[in-house]
PDB file of C-alpha atoms and ligand atoms in Angstrom:
ATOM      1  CA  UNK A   1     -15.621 -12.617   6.902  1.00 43.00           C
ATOM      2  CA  UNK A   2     -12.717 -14.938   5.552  1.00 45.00           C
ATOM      3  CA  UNK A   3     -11.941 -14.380   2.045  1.00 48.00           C
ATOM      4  CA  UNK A   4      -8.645 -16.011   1.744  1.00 49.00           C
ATOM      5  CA  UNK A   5      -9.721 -19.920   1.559  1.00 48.00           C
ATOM      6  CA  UNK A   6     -10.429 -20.698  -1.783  1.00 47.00           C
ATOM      7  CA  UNK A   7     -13.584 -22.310  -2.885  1.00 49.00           C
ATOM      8  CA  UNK A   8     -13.403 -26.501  -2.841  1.00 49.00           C
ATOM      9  CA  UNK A   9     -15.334 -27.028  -6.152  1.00 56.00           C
ATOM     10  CA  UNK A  10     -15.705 -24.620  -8.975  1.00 59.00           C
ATOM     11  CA  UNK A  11     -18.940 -22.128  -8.077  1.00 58.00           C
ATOM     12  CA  UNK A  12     -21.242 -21.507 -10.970  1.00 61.00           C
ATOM     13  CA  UNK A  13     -22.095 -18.159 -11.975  1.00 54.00           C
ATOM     14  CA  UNK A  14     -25.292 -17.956 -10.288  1.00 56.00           C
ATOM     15  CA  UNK A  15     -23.557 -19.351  -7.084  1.00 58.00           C
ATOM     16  CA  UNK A  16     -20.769 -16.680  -7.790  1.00 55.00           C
ATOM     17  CA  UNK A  17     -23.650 -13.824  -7.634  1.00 54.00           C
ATOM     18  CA  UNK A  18     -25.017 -14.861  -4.639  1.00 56.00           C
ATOM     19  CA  UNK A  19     -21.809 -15.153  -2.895  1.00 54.00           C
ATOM     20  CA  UNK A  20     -20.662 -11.959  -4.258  1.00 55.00           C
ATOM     21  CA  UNK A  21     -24.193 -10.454  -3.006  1.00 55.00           C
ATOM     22  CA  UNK A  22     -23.860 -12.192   0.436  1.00 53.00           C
ATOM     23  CA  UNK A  23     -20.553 -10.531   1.020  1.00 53.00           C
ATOM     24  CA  UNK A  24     -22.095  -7.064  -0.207  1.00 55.00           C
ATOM     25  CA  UNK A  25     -24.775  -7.397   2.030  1.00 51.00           C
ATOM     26  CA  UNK A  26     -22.524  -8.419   4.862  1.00 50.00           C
ATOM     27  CA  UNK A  27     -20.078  -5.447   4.578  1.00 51.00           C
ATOM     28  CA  UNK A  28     -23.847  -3.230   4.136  1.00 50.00           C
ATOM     29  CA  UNK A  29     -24.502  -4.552   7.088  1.00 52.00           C
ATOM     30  CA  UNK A  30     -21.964  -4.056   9.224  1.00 53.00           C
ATOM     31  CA  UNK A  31     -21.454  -0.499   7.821  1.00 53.00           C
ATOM     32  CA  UNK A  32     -24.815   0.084   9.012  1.00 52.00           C
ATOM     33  CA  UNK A  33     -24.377  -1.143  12.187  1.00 51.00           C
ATOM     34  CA  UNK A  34     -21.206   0.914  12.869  1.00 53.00           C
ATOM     35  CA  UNK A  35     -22.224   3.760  11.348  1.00 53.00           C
ATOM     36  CA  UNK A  36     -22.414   6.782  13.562  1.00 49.00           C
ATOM     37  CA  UNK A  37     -19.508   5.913  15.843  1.00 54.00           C
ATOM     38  CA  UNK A  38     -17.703   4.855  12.874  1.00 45.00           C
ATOM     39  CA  UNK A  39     -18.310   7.757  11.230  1.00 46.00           C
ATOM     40  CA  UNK A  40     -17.274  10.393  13.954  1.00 48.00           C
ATOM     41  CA  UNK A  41     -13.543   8.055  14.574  1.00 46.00           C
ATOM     42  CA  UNK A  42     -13.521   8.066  10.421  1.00 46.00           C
ATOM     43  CA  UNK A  43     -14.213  11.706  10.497  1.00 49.00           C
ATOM     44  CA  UNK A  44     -11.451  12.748  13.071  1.00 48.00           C
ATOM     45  CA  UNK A  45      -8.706  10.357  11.346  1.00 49.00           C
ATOM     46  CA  UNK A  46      -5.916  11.855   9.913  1.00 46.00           C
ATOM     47  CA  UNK A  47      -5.457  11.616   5.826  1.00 48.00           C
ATOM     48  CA  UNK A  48      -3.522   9.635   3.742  1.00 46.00           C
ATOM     49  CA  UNK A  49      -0.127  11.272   1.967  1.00 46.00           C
ATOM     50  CA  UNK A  50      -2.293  12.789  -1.427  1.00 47.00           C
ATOM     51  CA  UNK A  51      -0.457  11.436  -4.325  1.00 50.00           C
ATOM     52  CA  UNK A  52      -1.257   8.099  -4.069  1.00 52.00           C
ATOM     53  CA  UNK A  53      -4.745   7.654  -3.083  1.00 54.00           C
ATOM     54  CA  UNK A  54      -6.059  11.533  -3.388  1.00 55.00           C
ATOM     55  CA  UNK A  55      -5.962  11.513   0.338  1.00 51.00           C
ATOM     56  CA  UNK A  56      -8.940   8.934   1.859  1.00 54.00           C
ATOM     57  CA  UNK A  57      -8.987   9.005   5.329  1.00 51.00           C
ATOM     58  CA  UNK A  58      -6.476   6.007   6.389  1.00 53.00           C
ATOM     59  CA  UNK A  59      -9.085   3.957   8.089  1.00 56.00           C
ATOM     60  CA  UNK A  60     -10.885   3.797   4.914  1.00 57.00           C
ATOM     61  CA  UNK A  61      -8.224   2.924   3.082  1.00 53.00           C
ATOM     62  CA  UNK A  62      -8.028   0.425   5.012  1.00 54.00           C
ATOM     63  CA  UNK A  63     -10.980  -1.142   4.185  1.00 56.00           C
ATOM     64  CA  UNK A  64     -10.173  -0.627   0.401  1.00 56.00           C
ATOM     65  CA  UNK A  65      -7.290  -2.375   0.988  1.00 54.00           C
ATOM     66  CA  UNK A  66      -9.405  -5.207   2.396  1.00 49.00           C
ATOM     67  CA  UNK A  67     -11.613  -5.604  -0.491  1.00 50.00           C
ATOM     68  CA  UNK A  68      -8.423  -5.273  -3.092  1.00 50.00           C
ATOM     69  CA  UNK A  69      -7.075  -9.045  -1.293  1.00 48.00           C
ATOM     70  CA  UNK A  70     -10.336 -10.346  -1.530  1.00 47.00           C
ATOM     71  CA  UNK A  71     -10.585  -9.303  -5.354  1.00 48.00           C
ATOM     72  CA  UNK A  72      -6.862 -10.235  -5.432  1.00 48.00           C
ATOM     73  CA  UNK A  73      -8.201 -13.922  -4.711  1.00 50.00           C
ATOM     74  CA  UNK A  74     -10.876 -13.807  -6.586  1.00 47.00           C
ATOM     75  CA  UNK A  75      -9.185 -13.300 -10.009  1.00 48.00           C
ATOM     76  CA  UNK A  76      -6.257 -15.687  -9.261  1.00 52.00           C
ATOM     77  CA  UNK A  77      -4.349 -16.754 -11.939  1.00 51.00           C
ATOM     78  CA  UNK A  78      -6.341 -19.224 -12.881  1.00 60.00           C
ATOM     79  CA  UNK A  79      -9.523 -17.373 -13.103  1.00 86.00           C
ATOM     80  CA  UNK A  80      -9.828 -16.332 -16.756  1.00 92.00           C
ATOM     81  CA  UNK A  81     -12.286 -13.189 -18.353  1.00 96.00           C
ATOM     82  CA  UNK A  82     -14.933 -14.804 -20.372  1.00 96.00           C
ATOM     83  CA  UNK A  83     -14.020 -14.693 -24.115  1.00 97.00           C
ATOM     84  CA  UNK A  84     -16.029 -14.642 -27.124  1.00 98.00           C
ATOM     85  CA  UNK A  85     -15.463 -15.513 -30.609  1.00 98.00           C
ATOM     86  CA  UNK A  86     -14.211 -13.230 -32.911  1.00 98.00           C
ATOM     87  CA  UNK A  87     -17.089 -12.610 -35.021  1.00 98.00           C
ATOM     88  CA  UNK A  88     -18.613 -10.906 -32.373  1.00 98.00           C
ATOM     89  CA  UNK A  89     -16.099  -8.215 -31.578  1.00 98.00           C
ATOM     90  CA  UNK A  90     -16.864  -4.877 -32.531  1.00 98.00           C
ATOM     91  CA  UNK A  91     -16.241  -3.201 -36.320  1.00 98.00           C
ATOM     92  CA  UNK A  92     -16.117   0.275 -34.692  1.00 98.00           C
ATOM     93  CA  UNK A  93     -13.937  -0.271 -31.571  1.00 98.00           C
ATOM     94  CA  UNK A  94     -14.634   3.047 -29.443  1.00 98.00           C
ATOM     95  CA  UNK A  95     -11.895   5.468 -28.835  1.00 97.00           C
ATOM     96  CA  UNK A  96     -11.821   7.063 -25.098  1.00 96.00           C
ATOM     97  CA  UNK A  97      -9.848   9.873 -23.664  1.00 95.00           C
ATOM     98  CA  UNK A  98      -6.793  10.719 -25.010  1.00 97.00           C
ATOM     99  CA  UNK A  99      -4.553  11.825 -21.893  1.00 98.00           C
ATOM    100  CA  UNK A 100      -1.095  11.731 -22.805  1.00 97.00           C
ATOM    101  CA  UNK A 101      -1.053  10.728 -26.375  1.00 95.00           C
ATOM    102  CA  UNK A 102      -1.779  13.765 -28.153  1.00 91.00           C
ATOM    103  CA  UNK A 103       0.695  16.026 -29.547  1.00 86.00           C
ATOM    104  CA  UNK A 104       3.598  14.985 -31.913  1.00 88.00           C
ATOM    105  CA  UNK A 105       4.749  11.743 -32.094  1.00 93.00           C
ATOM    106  CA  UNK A 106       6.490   9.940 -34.449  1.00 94.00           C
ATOM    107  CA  UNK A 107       5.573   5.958 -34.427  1.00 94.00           C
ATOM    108  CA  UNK A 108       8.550   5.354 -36.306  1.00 95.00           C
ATOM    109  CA  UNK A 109      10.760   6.057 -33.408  1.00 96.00           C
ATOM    110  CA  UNK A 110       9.774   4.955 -30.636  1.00 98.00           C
ATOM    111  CA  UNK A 111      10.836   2.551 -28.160  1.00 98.00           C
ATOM    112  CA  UNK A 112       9.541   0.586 -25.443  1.00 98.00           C
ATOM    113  CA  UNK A 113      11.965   1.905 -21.989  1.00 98.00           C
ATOM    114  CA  UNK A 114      11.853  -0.755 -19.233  1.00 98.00           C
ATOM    115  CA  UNK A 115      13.694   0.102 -15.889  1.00 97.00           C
ATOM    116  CA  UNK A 116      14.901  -3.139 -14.262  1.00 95.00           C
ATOM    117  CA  UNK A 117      15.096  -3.514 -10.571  1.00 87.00           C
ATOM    118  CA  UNK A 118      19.040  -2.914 -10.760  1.00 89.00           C
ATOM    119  CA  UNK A 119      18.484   0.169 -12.233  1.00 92.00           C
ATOM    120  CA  UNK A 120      19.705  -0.683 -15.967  1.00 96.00           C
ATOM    121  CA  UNK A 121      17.189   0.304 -18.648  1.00 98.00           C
ATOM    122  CA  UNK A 122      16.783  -1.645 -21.525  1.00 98.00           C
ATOM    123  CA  UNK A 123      15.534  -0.448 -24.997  1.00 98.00           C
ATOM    124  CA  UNK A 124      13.012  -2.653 -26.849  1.00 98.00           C
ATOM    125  CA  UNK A 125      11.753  -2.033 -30.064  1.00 98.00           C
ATOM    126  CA  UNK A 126       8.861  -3.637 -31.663  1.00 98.00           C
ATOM    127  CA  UNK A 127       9.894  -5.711 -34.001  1.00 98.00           C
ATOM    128  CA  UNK A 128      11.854  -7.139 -30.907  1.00 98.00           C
ATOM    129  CA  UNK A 129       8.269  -7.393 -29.436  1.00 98.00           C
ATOM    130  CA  UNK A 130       6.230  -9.003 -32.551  1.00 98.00           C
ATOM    131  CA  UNK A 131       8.988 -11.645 -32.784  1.00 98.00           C
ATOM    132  CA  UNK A 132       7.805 -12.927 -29.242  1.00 98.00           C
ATOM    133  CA  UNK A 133       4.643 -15.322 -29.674  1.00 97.00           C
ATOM    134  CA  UNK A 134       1.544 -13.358 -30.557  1.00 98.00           C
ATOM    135  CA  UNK A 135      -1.927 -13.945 -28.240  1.00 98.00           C
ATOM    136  CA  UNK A 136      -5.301 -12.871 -29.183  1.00 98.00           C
ATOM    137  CA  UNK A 137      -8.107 -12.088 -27.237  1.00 98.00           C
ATOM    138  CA  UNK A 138     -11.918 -11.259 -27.581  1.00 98.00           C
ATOM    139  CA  UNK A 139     -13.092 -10.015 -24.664  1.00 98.00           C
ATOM    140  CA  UNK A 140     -15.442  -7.447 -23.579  1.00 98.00           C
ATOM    141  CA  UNK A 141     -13.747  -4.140 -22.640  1.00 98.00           C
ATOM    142  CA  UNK A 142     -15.655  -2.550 -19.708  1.00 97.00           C
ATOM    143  CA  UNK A 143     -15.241   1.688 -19.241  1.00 96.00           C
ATOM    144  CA  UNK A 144     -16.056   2.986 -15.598  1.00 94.00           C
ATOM    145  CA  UNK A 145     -17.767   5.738 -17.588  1.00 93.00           C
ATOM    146  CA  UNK A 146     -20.568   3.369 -18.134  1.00 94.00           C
ATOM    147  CA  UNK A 147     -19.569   1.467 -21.904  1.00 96.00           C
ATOM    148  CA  UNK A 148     -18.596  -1.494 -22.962  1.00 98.00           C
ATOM    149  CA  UNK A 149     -17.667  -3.368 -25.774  1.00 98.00           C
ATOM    150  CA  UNK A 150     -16.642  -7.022 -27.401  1.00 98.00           C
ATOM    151  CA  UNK A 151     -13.439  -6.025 -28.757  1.00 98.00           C
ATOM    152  CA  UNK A 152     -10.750  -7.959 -30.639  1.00 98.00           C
ATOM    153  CA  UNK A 153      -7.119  -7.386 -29.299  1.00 98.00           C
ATOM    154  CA  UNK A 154      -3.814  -9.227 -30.562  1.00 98.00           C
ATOM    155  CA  UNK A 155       0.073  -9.218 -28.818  1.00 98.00           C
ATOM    156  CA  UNK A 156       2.207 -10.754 -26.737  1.00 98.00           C
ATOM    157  CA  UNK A 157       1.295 -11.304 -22.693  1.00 97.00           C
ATOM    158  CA  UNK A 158       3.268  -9.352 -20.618  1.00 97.00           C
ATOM    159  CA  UNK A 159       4.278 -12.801 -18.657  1.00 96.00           C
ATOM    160  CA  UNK A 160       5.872 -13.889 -22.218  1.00 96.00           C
ATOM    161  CA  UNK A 161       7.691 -10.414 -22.195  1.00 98.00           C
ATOM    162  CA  UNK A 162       8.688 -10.662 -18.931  1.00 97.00           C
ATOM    163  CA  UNK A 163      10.351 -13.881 -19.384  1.00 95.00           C
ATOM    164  CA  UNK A 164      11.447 -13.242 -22.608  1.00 97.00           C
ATOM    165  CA  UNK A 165      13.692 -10.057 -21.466  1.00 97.00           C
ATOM    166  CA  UNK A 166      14.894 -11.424 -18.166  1.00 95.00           C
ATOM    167  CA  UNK A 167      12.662  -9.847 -15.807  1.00 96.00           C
ATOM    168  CA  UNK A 168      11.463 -12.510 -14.053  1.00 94.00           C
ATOM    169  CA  UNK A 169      13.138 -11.294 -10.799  1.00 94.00           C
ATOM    170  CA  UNK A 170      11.491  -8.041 -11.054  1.00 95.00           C
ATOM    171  CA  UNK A 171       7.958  -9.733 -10.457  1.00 93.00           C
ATOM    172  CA  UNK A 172       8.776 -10.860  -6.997  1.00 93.00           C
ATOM    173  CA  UNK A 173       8.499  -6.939  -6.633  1.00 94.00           C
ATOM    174  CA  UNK A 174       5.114  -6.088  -5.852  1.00 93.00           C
ATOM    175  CA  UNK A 175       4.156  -3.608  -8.655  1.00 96.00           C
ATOM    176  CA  UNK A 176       4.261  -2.672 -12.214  1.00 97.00           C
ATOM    177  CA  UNK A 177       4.504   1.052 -13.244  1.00 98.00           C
ATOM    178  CA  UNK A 178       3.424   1.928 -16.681  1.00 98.00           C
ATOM    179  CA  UNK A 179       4.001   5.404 -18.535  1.00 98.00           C
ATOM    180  CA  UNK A 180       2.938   7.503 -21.605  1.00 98.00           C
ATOM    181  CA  UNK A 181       6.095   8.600 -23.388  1.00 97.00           C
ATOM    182  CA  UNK A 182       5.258  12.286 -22.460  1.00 97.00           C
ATOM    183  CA  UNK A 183       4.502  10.210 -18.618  1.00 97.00           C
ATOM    184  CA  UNK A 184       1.300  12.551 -18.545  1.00 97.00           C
ATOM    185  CA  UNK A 185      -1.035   8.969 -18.086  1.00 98.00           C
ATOM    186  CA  UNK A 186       0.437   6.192 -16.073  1.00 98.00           C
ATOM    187  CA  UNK A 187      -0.748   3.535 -14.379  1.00 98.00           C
ATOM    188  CA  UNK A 188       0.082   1.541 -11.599  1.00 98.00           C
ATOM    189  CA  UNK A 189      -0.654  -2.348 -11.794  1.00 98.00           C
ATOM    190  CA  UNK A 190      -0.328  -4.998  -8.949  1.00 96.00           C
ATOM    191  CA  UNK A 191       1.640  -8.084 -10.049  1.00 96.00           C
ATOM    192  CA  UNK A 192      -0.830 -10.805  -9.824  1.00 94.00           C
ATOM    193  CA  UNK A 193      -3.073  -8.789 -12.287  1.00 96.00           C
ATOM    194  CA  UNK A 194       0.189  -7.916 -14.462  1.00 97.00           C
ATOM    195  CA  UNK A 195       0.997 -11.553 -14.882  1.00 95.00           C
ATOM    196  CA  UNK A 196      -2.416 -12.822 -15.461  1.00 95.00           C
ATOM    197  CA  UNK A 197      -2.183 -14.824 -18.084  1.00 94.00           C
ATOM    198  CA  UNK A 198      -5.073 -12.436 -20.697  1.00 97.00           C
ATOM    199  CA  UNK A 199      -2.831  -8.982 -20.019  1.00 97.00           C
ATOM    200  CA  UNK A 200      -1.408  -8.201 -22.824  1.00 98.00           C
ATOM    201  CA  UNK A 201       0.841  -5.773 -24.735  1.00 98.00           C
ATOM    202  CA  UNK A 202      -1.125  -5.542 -27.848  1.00 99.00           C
ATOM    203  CA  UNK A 203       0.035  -4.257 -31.243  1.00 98.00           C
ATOM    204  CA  UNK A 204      -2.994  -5.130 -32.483  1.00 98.00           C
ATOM    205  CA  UNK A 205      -6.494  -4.175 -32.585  1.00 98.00           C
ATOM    206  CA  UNK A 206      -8.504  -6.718 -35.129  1.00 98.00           C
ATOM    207  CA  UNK A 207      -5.923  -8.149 -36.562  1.00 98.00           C
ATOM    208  CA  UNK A 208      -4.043  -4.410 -37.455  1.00 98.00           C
ATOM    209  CA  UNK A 209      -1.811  -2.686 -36.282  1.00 98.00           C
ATOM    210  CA  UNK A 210      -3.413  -0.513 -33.403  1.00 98.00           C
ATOM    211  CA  UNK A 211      -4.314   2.681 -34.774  1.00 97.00           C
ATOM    212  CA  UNK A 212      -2.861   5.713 -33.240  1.00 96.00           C
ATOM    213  CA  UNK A 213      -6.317   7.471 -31.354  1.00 95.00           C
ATOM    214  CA  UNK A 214      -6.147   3.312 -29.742  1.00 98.00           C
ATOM    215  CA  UNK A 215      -2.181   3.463 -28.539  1.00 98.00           C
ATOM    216  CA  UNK A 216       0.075   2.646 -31.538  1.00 98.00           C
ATOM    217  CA  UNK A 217       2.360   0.843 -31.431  1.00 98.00           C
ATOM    218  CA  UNK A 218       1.802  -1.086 -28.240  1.00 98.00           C
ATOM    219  CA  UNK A 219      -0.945  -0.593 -25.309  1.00 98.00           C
ATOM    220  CA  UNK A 220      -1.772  -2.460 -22.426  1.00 99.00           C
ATOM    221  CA  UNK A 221      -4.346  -4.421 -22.282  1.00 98.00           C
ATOM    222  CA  UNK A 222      -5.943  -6.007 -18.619  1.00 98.00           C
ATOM    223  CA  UNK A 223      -8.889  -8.021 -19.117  1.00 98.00           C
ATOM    224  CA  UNK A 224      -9.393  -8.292 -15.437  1.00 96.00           C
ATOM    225  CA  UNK A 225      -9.483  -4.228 -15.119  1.00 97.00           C
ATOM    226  CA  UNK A 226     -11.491  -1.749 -15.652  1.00 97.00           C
ATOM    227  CA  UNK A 227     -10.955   0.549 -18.879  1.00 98.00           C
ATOM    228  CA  UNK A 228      -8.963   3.418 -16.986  1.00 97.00           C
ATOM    229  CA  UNK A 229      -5.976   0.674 -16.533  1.00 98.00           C
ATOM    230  CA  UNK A 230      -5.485  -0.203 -20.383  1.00 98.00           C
ATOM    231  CA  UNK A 231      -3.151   2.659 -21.003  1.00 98.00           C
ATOM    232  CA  UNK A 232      -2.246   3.763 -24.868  1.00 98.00           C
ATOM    233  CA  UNK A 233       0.985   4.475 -26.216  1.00 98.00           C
ATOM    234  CA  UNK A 234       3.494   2.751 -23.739  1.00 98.00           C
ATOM    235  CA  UNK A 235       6.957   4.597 -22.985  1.00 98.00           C
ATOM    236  CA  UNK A 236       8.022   2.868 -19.986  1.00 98.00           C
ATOM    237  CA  UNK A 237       7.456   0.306 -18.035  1.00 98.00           C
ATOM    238  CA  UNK A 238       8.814   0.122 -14.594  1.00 98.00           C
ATOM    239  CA  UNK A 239       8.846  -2.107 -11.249  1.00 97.00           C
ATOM    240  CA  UNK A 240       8.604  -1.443  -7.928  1.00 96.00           C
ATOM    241  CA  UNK A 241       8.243  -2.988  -4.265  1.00 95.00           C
ATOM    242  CA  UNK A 242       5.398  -0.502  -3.711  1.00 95.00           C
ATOM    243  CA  UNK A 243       2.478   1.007  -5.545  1.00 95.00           C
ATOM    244  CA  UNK A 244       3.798   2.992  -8.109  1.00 96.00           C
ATOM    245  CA  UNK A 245       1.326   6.100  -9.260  1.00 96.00           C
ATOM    246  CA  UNK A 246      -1.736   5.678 -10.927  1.00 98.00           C
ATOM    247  CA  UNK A 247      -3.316   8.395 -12.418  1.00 97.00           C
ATOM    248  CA  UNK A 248      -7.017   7.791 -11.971  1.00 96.00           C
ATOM    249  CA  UNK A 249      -6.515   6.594  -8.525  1.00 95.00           C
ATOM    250  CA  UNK A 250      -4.870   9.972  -7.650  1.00 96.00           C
ATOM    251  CA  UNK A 251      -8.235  11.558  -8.668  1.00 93.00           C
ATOM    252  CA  UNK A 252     -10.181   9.707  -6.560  1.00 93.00           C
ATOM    253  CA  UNK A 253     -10.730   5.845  -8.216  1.00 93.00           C
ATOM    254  CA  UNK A 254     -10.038   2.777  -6.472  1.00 92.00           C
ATOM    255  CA  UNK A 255      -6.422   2.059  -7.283  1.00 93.00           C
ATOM    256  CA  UNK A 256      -7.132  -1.490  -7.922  1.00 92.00           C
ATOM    257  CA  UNK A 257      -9.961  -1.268 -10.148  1.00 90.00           C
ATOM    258  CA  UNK A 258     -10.657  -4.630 -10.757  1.00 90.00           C
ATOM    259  CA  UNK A 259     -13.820  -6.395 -12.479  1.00 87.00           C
TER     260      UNK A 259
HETATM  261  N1  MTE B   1      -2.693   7.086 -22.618  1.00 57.99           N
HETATM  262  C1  MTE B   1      -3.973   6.902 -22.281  1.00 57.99           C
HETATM  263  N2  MTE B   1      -4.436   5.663 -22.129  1.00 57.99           N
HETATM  264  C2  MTE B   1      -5.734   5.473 -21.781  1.00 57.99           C
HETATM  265  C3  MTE B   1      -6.604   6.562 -21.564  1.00 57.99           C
HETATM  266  C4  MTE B   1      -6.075   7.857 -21.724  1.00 57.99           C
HETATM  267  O1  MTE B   1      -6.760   8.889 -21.543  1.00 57.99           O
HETATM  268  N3  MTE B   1      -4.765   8.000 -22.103  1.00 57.99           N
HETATM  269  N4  MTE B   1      -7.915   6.335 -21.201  1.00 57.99           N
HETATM  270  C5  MTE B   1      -8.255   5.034 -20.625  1.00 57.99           C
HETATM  271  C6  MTE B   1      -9.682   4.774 -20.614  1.00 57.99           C
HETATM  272  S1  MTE B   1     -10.602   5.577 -19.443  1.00 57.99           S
HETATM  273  C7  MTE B   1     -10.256   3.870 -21.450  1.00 57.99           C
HETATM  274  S2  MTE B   1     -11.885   3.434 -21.295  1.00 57.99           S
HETATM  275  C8  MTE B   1      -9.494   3.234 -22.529  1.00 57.99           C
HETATM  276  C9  MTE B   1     -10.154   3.511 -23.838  1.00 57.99           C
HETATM  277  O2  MTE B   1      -9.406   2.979 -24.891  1.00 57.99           O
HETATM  278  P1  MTE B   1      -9.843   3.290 -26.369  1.00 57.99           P
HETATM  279  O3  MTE B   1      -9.721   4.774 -26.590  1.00 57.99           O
HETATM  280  O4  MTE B   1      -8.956   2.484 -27.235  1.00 57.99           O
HETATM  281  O5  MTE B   1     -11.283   2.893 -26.439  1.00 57.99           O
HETATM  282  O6  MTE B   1      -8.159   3.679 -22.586  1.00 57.99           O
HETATM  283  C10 MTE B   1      -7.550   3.908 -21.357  1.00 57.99           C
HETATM  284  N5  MTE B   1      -6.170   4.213 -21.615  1.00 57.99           N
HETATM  285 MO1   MO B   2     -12.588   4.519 -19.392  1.00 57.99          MO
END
């Protein structure tokens, strides 16, 4: 299986399905065909550190890892999330779980903490942030739980930011960290998904300022990712030459979770 060569003309949907079934079936396959001696090496391997990947059995990890570059290439930078117009996103955007922005918190005071690679910190405040040029996006916002929704999102992309602040060299690092203010929810982000050009730090949610139950004053939001990445209430945001912890991977998720 050879994931890395890109496809020579643009596939259409229905030839993305089948592909994307093909290689399903393929990996089924060989699975299958491994399975009991795979199964009794897989069995005796030792774990992974916990922490990181709530401690898979390296081999398997392995083959996570395999399907993250193939995902990786899939969503390259210049393969954009469908978008819809705005007239279809949702009056009643649903609110999720709430780890790591309840308790007191005053809007008014917060800043935005980024850690560059030198170890200076710099202090950003929003105002700082809605003077940078504002994107919009209607996409629809997919929940592992099983929910999604056309929702209506407004900020600046995080590629904007990171040019804007001088932290361009930071993104040769691999990772981007990113942290409640009370750091109970984090999330860690690989770069080419980070940089993509529909992740955004929004500030607002249909053309408002986010309300606080949906991460005011700024959240993240990844098109390309699953629900559990598009943490509320940024406090920090932080870079790193390896994965940097993820909450919902630590309890078991793919760290990756990608569409
Ligand atoms: N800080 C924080 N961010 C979070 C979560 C959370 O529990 N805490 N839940 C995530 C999940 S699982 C989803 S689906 C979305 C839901 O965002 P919403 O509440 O605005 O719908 O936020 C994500 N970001
Ligand atoms: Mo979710």
């Amino acid at each position: 299986m050879e994931n890395n060569k890109k496809p020579k003309k643009e596939l259409t949907v229905d030839q993305k399905i089948k592909r994307r079934n093909f290689i399903s079936f393929g990996v089924f396959a060989v699975m299958g065909g491994a399975a009991y001696e795979g199964w009794q090496w897989l069995y005796k391997a030792p774990k992974e550190a916990v922490g990181i990947t709530a401690g898979a059995r390296q081999p398997l990890r392995k083959a996570l890892n395999k399907t993250e570059l193939f995902f990786r290439n899939f969503f390259s930078n210049n393969h954009l999330v469908k978008t819809y117009p705005k007239e279809m996103a949702a009056k009643n955007v649903r609110h999720n779980s709430d780890i790591g922005v309840q308790g007191k918190f005053v809007v008014d005071d917060w800043k935005l903490q980024v850690k560059k690679h030198t170890g200076e910190i710099i202090n950003i405040t929003i105002d700082q942030i809605k003077a940078l040029p504002k994107t919009e996006i209607v996409f629809d916002f997919k929940c592992v739980e099983g929910w999604d929704q056309i929702q209506y999102w407004g900020g600046v992309k995080l590629i904007d930011f990171i040019e804007h602040f001088g932290l361009v060299e930071e993104t040769k690092l691999g990772y981007v960290g990113l942290m409640t203010p009370d750091e109970k929810y984090y999330v860690g982000l690989d770069m080419p998904s980070a940089v993509h050009p529909q992740t955004i730090l929004a500030y607002e949610m249909n053309g408002k300022p986010v309300p606080v139950n949906h991460g005011a004053p700024l959240r993240l939001i990844i098109p390309v990712k699953y629900g559990i990445k598009n943490l509320k209430r940024i406090g920090s945001i932080t870079f790193s030459d390896t994965r940097l912890p993820d909450y919902w991977a630590e309890n078991g998720y793919d760290y990756y979770s990608g569409l």
